[in-house]
XYZ file of C-alpha atoms in Angstrom:
529
model
C -0.024 0.016 0.025
C 2.710 2.517 -1.057
C 2.116 5.540 -3.169
C 5.008 7.597 -4.362
C 5.183 11.056 -6.482
C 6.827 10.893 -9.870
C 9.685 12.947 -8.908
C 12.055 12.040 -6.005
C 12.616 15.658 -4.690
C 9.262 15.477 -2.862
C 7.032 12.596 -2.173
C 4.172 11.076 -0.139
C 4.372 7.509 0.997
C 1.553 5.688 2.763
C 2.178 2.474 4.672
C 0.223 0.335 7.199
C 1.834 0.576 10.704
C 3.326 -2.675 11.690
C 2.249 -2.152 15.364
C -0.845 -1.265 17.256
C -1.012 2.517 17.689
C -2.591 4.395 20.691
C -3.270 8.204 21.523
C -3.861 9.323 25.040
C -4.705 12.476 26.724
C -4.547 12.972 30.489
C -4.930 9.204 30.984
C -7.926 8.900 28.678
C -7.615 6.712 25.721
C -8.574 8.775 22.717
C -7.523 6.337 19.699
C -6.640 2.630 19.619
C -6.015 0.948 16.314
C -4.126 -2.010 14.680
C -5.172 -0.463 11.266
C -3.438 2.804 11.347
C -1.690 4.330 8.399
C 1.686 6.046 8.508
C 2.199 9.022 5.922
C 5.899 9.693 5.203
C 6.080 13.164 3.636
C 9.227 14.733 2.408
C 10.931 16.827 5.265
C 8.044 16.239 7.670
C 8.010 13.791 10.437
C 5.829 10.582 10.052
C 2.188 11.197 10.837
C -0.234 8.357 12.045
C -3.829 8.398 10.503
C -6.429 6.295 12.431
C -9.731 4.769 11.040
C -12.541 7.025 12.572
C -14.114 3.802 13.898
C -11.090 3.391 16.076
C -11.135 6.919 17.515
C -13.385 8.222 20.518
C -15.184 10.601 18.129
C -17.520 11.434 21.194
C -14.810 13.289 22.596
C -14.206 15.193 19.489
C -16.059 18.487 18.218
C -15.724 19.609 14.754
C -14.686 23.232 14.157
C -15.075 25.740 11.460
C -11.243 25.718 11.003
C -9.716 24.489 7.660
C -6.405 24.422 6.028
C -5.560 23.424 2.403
C -2.701 21.181 0.843
C -2.773 21.577 -2.913
C -2.034 17.583 -3.174
C -3.937 16.224 -0.212
C -6.931 18.531 -0.191
C -8.909 20.566 2.403
C -8.379 19.513 6.001
C -11.112 19.653 8.595
C -10.307 19.966 12.326
C -11.656 18.961 15.681
C -11.248 20.225 19.218
C -10.536 17.387 21.860
C -12.677 17.742 24.991
C -11.706 15.455 27.981
C -12.565 16.041 31.655
C -13.502 19.610 31.213
C -10.411 20.524 29.283
C -10.365 21.566 25.664
C -7.583 21.426 23.083
C -8.524 23.455 20.052
C -7.949 21.754 16.570
C -6.103 18.931 18.145
C -7.191 16.490 15.247
C -7.562 16.781 11.469
C -8.811 14.663 8.587
C -9.012 14.932 4.711
C -12.585 14.097 4.554
C -12.661 14.478 0.613
C -9.023 13.892 -0.268
C -7.429 14.645 -3.656
C -6.211 11.724 -5.655
C -2.791 11.761 -4.153
C -4.082 11.369 -0.598
C -6.966 8.719 -1.229
C -5.322 6.253 1.194
C -6.204 8.207 4.080
C -10.127 8.977 3.099
C -11.877 8.141 6.365
C -8.853 8.451 8.534
C -8.043 11.101 11.260
C -4.715 12.139 12.788
C -3.631 13.986 15.806
C -1.061 16.638 16.557
C 1.607 15.019 18.708
C 2.331 18.106 20.758
C -1.470 18.447 21.596
C -2.113 15.157 23.090
C -0.291 13.597 26.132
C 1.101 10.567 24.402
C 1.311 8.614 21.217
C 2.262 5.064 21.351
C 3.536 2.551 18.478
C 3.375 -0.840 20.225
C 4.792 -0.148 23.663
C 7.185 2.697 22.591
C 6.160 6.315 22.833
C 6.664 8.254 19.539
C 8.530 11.433 20.568
C 7.794 14.845 18.789
C 9.937 15.470 15.930
C 11.263 18.755 14.352
C 9.039 19.381 11.317
C 11.794 20.327 9.063
C 15.420 21.558 9.821
C 17.042 24.234 7.979
C 19.624 22.017 6.423
C 16.826 19.756 5.072
C 14.712 22.640 3.858
C 17.490 23.563 1.668
C 16.652 20.445 -0.374
C 13.904 22.613 -1.873
C 15.442 25.000 -4.299
C 12.708 27.414 -3.743
C 13.541 27.738 -0.193
C 17.038 28.579 -0.975
C 15.737 31.523 -3.245
C 13.369 32.660 -0.486
C 16.196 32.737 2.201
C 18.911 34.325 0.047
C 17.200 36.337 -2.799
C 13.560 37.135 -2.070
C 14.223 39.979 0.501
C 15.787 41.981 -2.306
C 12.490 42.287 -4.205
C 11.321 46.130 -4.082
C 7.603 45.285 -4.386
C 5.104 42.579 -3.967
C 4.703 42.593 -7.812
C 8.405 42.202 -8.200
C 8.576 39.476 -5.587
C 5.704 37.657 -7.477
C 7.343 37.914 -10.852
C 10.565 36.289 -9.634
C 8.905 33.525 -7.752
C 6.796 32.474 -10.740
C 9.848 32.746 -13.083
C 11.737 30.517 -10.819
C 8.884 28.061 -10.809
C 9.117 27.928 -14.576
C 12.833 27.567 -14.596
C 12.369 24.698 -12.049
C 10.201 22.979 -14.575
C 6.864 23.620 -12.913
C 4.388 23.870 -16.022
C 2.801 27.127 -14.603
C 1.105 29.104 -17.298
C -0.831 31.546 -15.161
C -1.224 32.842 -11.601
C -3.217 35.252 -9.552
C -2.391 36.552 -6.104
C -5.154 38.199 -4.060
C -4.088 40.131 -0.671
C -6.834 42.034 1.141
C -5.736 45.448 2.357
C -6.611 47.926 4.850
C -7.728 51.027 2.831
C -10.887 53.234 2.621
C -10.964 52.854 -1.252
C -9.317 49.473 -1.962
C -10.300 46.155 -0.569
C -7.549 44.010 -2.143
C -4.353 44.227 -4.193
C -4.536 41.604 -6.971
C -1.279 40.422 -8.909
C -1.846 38.991 -12.302
C 0.989 36.943 -14.007
C 0.973 35.156 -17.378
C 3.762 33.444 -18.929
C 2.923 34.642 -22.263
C 2.955 38.220 -21.223
C 5.666 40.467 -19.807
C 5.780 41.729 -16.185
C 2.977 41.651 -13.516
C -0.480 43.485 -13.730
C -1.271 45.065 -10.386
C -4.968 45.792 -9.773
C -6.226 47.752 -6.765
C -9.831 46.481 -6.579
C -12.430 48.809 -4.889
C -14.698 47.481 -2.208
C -17.751 46.891 -4.412
C -15.939 43.937 -6.015
C -17.072 41.867 -3.118
C -20.570 42.118 -4.564
C -19.841 41.534 -8.205
C -20.224 38.115 -9.671
C -16.629 37.793 -10.834
C -15.554 37.764 -7.346
C -18.606 36.468 -5.463
C -18.859 33.439 -7.787
C -15.160 32.570 -7.988
C -13.200 30.266 -5.785
C -11.479 33.197 -4.070
C -14.681 34.264 -2.140
C -15.080 31.029 -0.117
C -11.421 30.631 0.290
C -10.879 33.924 1.922
C -13.824 33.056 4.211
C -11.823 30.308 5.448
C -13.160 27.347 3.432
C -9.768 25.868 2.597
C -8.524 25.562 -0.975
C -9.693 24.339 -4.447
C -7.982 21.986 -6.806
C -9.478 21.009 -10.220
C -7.717 18.301 -12.466
C -9.354 19.511 -15.638
C -8.326 16.443 -17.831
C -10.369 14.243 -15.736
C -13.826 13.376 -17.074
C -15.461 13.680 -13.727
C -13.782 16.983 -12.690
C -16.311 19.235 -11.133
C -16.844 22.545 -13.304
C -18.416 24.347 -10.283
C -16.850 27.829 -10.786
C -17.087 30.156 -13.886
C -13.362 30.350 -14.148
C -13.065 26.668 -13.960
C -15.364 26.303 -16.992
C -13.506 29.080 -18.883
C -10.201 27.386 -18.279
C -11.593 24.173 -19.268
C -12.814 25.471 -22.648
C -9.257 26.909 -23.275
C -7.567 23.754 -22.849
C -6.233 24.135 -19.296
C -5.281 20.769 -17.351
C -5.052 21.791 -13.812
C -6.233 24.605 -11.649
C -5.266 25.122 -8.182
C -6.322 28.001 -5.667
C -4.655 27.861 -2.278
C -4.908 30.197 0.809
C -1.761 31.436 2.490
C -1.993 33.437 5.804
C -0.259 36.487 7.190
C 0.985 36.458 10.733
C -2.298 38.101 12.048
C -4.466 35.448 10.543
C -5.442 37.300 7.281
C -6.251 34.703 4.567
C -4.774 35.658 1.106
C -5.116 33.417 -2.145
C -2.665 32.257 -4.831
C -4.167 30.616 -7.899
C -2.193 28.493 -10.494
C -3.110 27.253 -13.881
C -1.360 24.659 -15.999
C -2.002 23.816 -19.846
C 0.611 20.921 -19.730
C -0.496 17.334 -20.119
C -0.906 15.853 -16.459
C -0.922 19.416 -15.016
C 1.125 19.918 -11.847
C 2.653 16.833 -10.224
C 2.780 16.174 -6.430
C 6.430 16.980 -6.456
C 5.576 20.426 -7.998
C 2.946 21.246 -5.606
C 4.938 19.837 -2.710
C 7.734 22.042 -3.348
C 5.367 25.114 -3.476
C 3.211 24.088 -0.652
C 6.257 23.760 1.838
C 7.585 27.084 1.139
C 4.343 29.013 0.930
C 4.268 30.202 4.610
C 7.655 31.661 3.929
C 6.627 33.242 0.792
C 3.633 34.646 2.665
C 5.752 36.326 5.201
C 7.748 38.179 2.447
C 4.567 39.319 0.701
C 3.479 40.482 4.258
C 6.321 42.715 4.650
C 5.520 44.570 1.243
C 1.811 44.526 2.345
C 2.396 46.211 5.591
C 4.596 48.777 3.988
C 1.638 49.354 1.317
C -1.043 49.523 3.889
C 1.069 51.904 6.094
C 1.661 53.985 3.124
C -1.970 54.061 1.938
C -3.192 54.814 5.631
C -0.726 57.632 6.009
C -1.548 59.272 2.777
C -5.162 58.847 3.417
C -5.058 60.279 6.986
C -2.273 62.821 6.644
C -2.107 63.560 2.950
C 0.212 62.283 0.206
C 3.186 64.619 0.716
C 2.686 64.560 4.626
C 2.538 60.817 4.590
C 5.599 60.421 2.449
C 7.549 62.784 4.857
C 6.409 60.596 7.895
C 7.594 57.508 6.240
C 10.929 59.253 5.380
C 11.448 59.464 9.135
C 9.956 62.883 10.272
C 8.349 61.238 13.258
C 9.771 63.235 16.145
C 8.047 66.171 17.754
C 9.450 69.276 16.366
C 10.667 67.472 13.005
C 9.690 69.741 10.075
C 10.635 72.589 7.891
C 9.930 76.123 6.980
C 8.147 76.575 3.467
C 6.480 79.163 1.484
C 2.934 78.023 0.657
C -0.563 79.170 -0.173
C -2.818 78.420 2.938
C -6.302 77.504 2.257
C -8.892 77.616 4.949
C -12.683 77.027 4.350
C -15.604 76.715 6.644
C -19.012 75.044 6.428
C -21.649 77.749 7.159
C -24.678 76.879 9.344
C -23.110 73.977 10.746
C -24.419 74.449 14.285
C -28.106 74.844 13.433
C -27.754 72.210 10.888
C -26.379 69.606 13.343
C -29.132 70.329 15.791
C -31.930 70.218 13.194
C -30.857 67.155 11.220
C -30.200 63.707 12.690
C -26.701 62.613 13.260
C -26.419 60.313 10.343
C -27.948 62.705 7.942
C -25.946 65.578 9.229
C -22.634 63.378 8.746
C -23.624 62.555 5.066
C -24.407 66.319 4.544
C -21.016 67.359 6.070
C -19.095 64.732 3.853
C -20.794 66.213 0.743
C -19.259 69.472 1.611
C -15.893 67.883 2.119
C -16.319 65.976 -1.183
C -16.602 69.517 -2.951
C -13.925 71.220 -0.972
C -11.226 68.674 -0.167
C -11.517 66.876 -3.505
C -11.179 70.160 -5.500
C -8.134 70.885 -3.472
C -6.604 67.368 -4.173
C -7.264 67.400 -7.873
C -5.672 71.004 -8.181
C -2.459 69.818 -6.642
C -3.002 70.854 -2.981
C -2.376 68.877 0.228
C -5.360 68.639 2.650
C -3.841 68.724 6.208
C -6.687 68.736 8.536
C -10.366 68.628 8.966
C -11.120 70.812 12.042
C -14.704 70.037 12.789
C -16.486 71.342 9.835
C -13.555 73.185 8.387
C -10.799 72.244 5.919
C -7.007 73.329 6.244
C -4.961 72.836 3.229
C -1.733 74.084 1.609
C -0.470 74.554 -1.991
C 3.293 74.324 -1.273
C 5.875 76.607 -3.275
C 9.380 75.905 -1.845
C 11.486 75.790 1.288
C 12.494 78.941 3.058
C 16.099 79.318 2.021
C 18.916 78.077 -0.265
C 18.340 76.840 -3.838
C 14.686 76.080 -3.103
C 13.904 79.802 -2.435
C 10.307 80.598 -3.777
C 10.323 82.561 -7.122
C 7.489 84.800 -8.298
C 6.871 82.350 -11.003
C 6.321 79.307 -8.465
C 4.360 81.696 -6.137
C 2.033 82.706 -8.956
C 1.673 79.022 -10.023
C 0.664 77.889 -6.332
C -1.783 80.763 -6.325
C -3.322 79.720 -9.798
C -3.810 76.247 -8.419
C -5.665 77.611 -5.408
C -7.804 79.735 -7.400
C -8.594 76.757 -9.825
C -9.471 74.745 -6.597
C -11.755 77.473 -5.353
C -13.732 77.799 -8.698
C -13.983 74.098 -8.929
C -15.225 73.823 -5.290
C -17.719 76.585 -6.037
C -19.051 74.633 -9.223
C -19.366 71.431 -7.291
C -21.228 73.013 -4.457
C -23.848 74.332 -6.887
C -24.049 70.938 -8.596
C -24.404 69.166 -5.127
C -27.169 71.553 -4.056
C -28.973 71.183 -7.349
C -28.644 67.343 -6.995
C -30.230 67.417 -3.492
C -32.878 70.044 -3.557
C -34.638 68.521 -0.598
C -31.753 69.002 1.719
C -30.430 72.389 3.288
C -28.263 74.148 0.707
C -24.362 73.814 1.352
C -22.975 77.338 2.130
C -19.258 78.001 2.650
C -16.478 80.529 2.867
C -12.926 80.081 1.510
C -9.899 82.240 2.798
C -6.598 82.085 0.864
C -3.318 83.572 1.987
C 0.382 83.408 1.076
C 3.284 83.238 3.497
C 5.752 81.289 5.420
C 4.659 78.510 7.757
C 6.311 75.867 9.769
C 5.311 72.339 8.306
C 5.858 69.536 10.850
C 5.185 67.791 14.019
C 3.393 69.235 16.813
C 1.879 67.863 19.971
C 2.989 65.460 22.640
C 5.183 62.405 21.928
C 2.317 59.944 22.467
C 0.060 61.778 20.102
C 1.563 64.091 17.325
C 0.079 65.878 14.337
C 1.824 66.838 11.113
C 0.295 70.229 10.130
C 1.344 73.913 9.352
C 1.671 76.606 12.312
C 2.641 80.235 12.214
C 1.077 83.658 11.747
C 0.327 83.053 8.038
C -1.973 80.089 9.002
C -3.672 82.304 11.515
C -4.268 85.044 8.969
C -5.665 82.676 6.530
C -8.446 81.589 9.117
C -9.067 85.252 9.850
C -9.426 86.122 6.023
C -12.071 83.273 5.808
C -13.909 84.713 8.685
C -14.524 87.882 6.839
C -16.377 85.797 3.883
C -19.597 85.928 5.873
C -19.492 89.525 6.856
C -18.605 90.702 3.363
C -21.033 88.100 1.818
C -18.517 86.702 -0.428
C -17.644 82.953 -0.840
C -13.856 83.456 -1.601
C -11.574 86.011 -0.178
C -7.929 86.327 -0.606
C -5.236 88.381 1.309
C -3.054 91.321 -0.131
C -0.086 88.879 -0.162
C -1.878 86.491 -2.180
C -3.179 89.189 -4.546
C 0.365 90.403 -5.037
C 1.729 87.009 -6.027
C -1.225 86.035 -8.311
C -0.975 86.927 -11.864
C -4.680 86.650 -12.683
C -7.587 88.989 -11.939
C -9.006 89.763 -8.515
C -11.382 92.377 -7.241
C -10.549 94.434 -4.159
C -13.303 94.526 -1.476
C -11.450 97.323 0.462
C -9.410 97.385 3.618
C -10.622 95.593 6.772
C -9.422 94.891 10.341
C -8.877 91.249 10.911
C -9.211 89.786 14.268
C -6.138 89.459 16.457
C -4.064 91.101 13.689
C -2.618 94.665 13.888
C -3.836 97.199 11.402
C -6.041 96.891 8.301
C -5.620 94.433 5.321
C -6.677 94.843 1.864
C -9.057 91.817 0.826
C -9.856 90.416 -2.648
C -12.288 88.210 -4.333
C -12.756 86.492 -7.504
C -14.317 88.524 -10.216
C -17.977 87.848 -11.282
C-alpha cells in the first residue's frame, strides 16, 4: 500500500503501521488501532492516521477551521474535550482527499504536541522537528526565498521572480493570480496577475464593491478568503467538477489543472494564490509539494510588502500624500519639520451648528461629507495637500518651496501655486452648486474660503504620544481670519493682499478691513464675477 510521487525531490508515501498505535490525553484513551496508516512526507515527521471507527469521536467536536494542501486536499479540524479541558484543533482529517491522498480517506490524525502521548506498540513516539534548516535547503525554492527574495522592491517584483523561478524549475505554470486584502478606505484588495505569455505583472487595486460583483462572489476566491480551504480541479479528468465560472472558462481554453490555495499572514489574514497549467498531466505532487512547503515563508515576504503598502496608504489617506511620505521618510519626532512658502487654504461650512441640531446625526454626517467632497476633492485635484479637518473646516496648503537656499520661492512658482488655489476655489464653487441642485430636498451647502500666502512651519506638533503633522505660524492664522470675513462681506472666496500681489490673474478688491487678532487693516480681494 505504497504511493510515491513521480519525482524524488518531494514525495508522499503511505504504509500500514506494523504495530498497534494508541493516543492518550490526560490518562484517557482517545484512539486505539491496529489498522493505522503512516504517512511519510518529504521533510516532515511521520504522521499516524487512524480509522475513525477506532477513535473516540464522542470526545471530538468539529470546528470551522480549515487548511489546504494542494495535493492532499482541504483538512477539517476537531477540538478535543476531555474532563472539562479543551484542546483546540487537536485532530484533523482529509474528508474529501485529492487523488494523491486517497489512502487516508476516512482516517483522522492528531497533533503530537497537543495530546499527552502517542504509542506505536509499547514505545512512545516522541515529537520531531518538522523540518530542519539543512533539510529545507533540499527545496531550491527555499534557497531562493532565504537568500534572494528579500531583495524584491515590491510584491509585484517578488511575485514575478517567484513565478519565473517556478518555470525555471520545470513547473508547468502558465498563469497565476495572487489576491491580498488590504486596509484602505477605497481598496479592498491588491491583485497580482501573472501570465507566462505576457511580460511583467499586472497590479490591480480592487475597490470595495468588487465583493458584491459576480466575478468575485462566484469565484473560488470568495469561499477561500472566508476560510473554506482551497480548490483543486484536475481539468483533464472526465468527472472533474466544473463548479466555478473560471474553471469552466479554463476548461474551454484547454487548461489541464487549476489550483487556488490560501496562505496566511501573521495576523491570520487569508490571502489566495491561484495557479493554472495547460501541460498534459498538470502539476505533479512533486511540483505542488515544493510550492506548498515554502508557501508560509513566501507569505511572510509578501506580508512585509503588504504592511508597507498599508502603512503608506493609511498615512496618505489620513495625513495626505506629501505629509504621509514625509512621515515614512523619518519625520516622526516632535519638532521635526521645515519652514516653507505656501498658499494656505482655509474653508468653513456655514450654518453647521443649526444644521447639526436640526438634522439627525447620520443625516448631518452625510451632509457634511458632501461638503468635504466638494472642498477637499477640489484641493487634491488641483495639486494641493489637505492637512486637517477641523470640525467642519478644512485646512490645506499649496506648497511653493523651502524658505532658504536653492529652493527659495520665485515669483513664477508663487504665481503658479496661487493659480492652483484659485482653480481649486472655482472648482469647489461649481461642485457646491451642482451638489445643491442634486439634493434640492436638503439644506443648501454654504461656505467661505480664505486664501493667504506666506511662510509656515510644516512639521510635527503635540506630545510624543500623540503627534500631528500640520502647518503653524502667523500665516496660517491669517488665512483663518481672512475666511472669517467671507460671512461679513457676503463673499464665498476672499484672498489676502499678499496672495493678490503674487497671483498673476484677475482679482477684485473689496477694501481694507481689520482682521481679528491682527494689527492694522488688510486689503482683501475676491474672485471677479
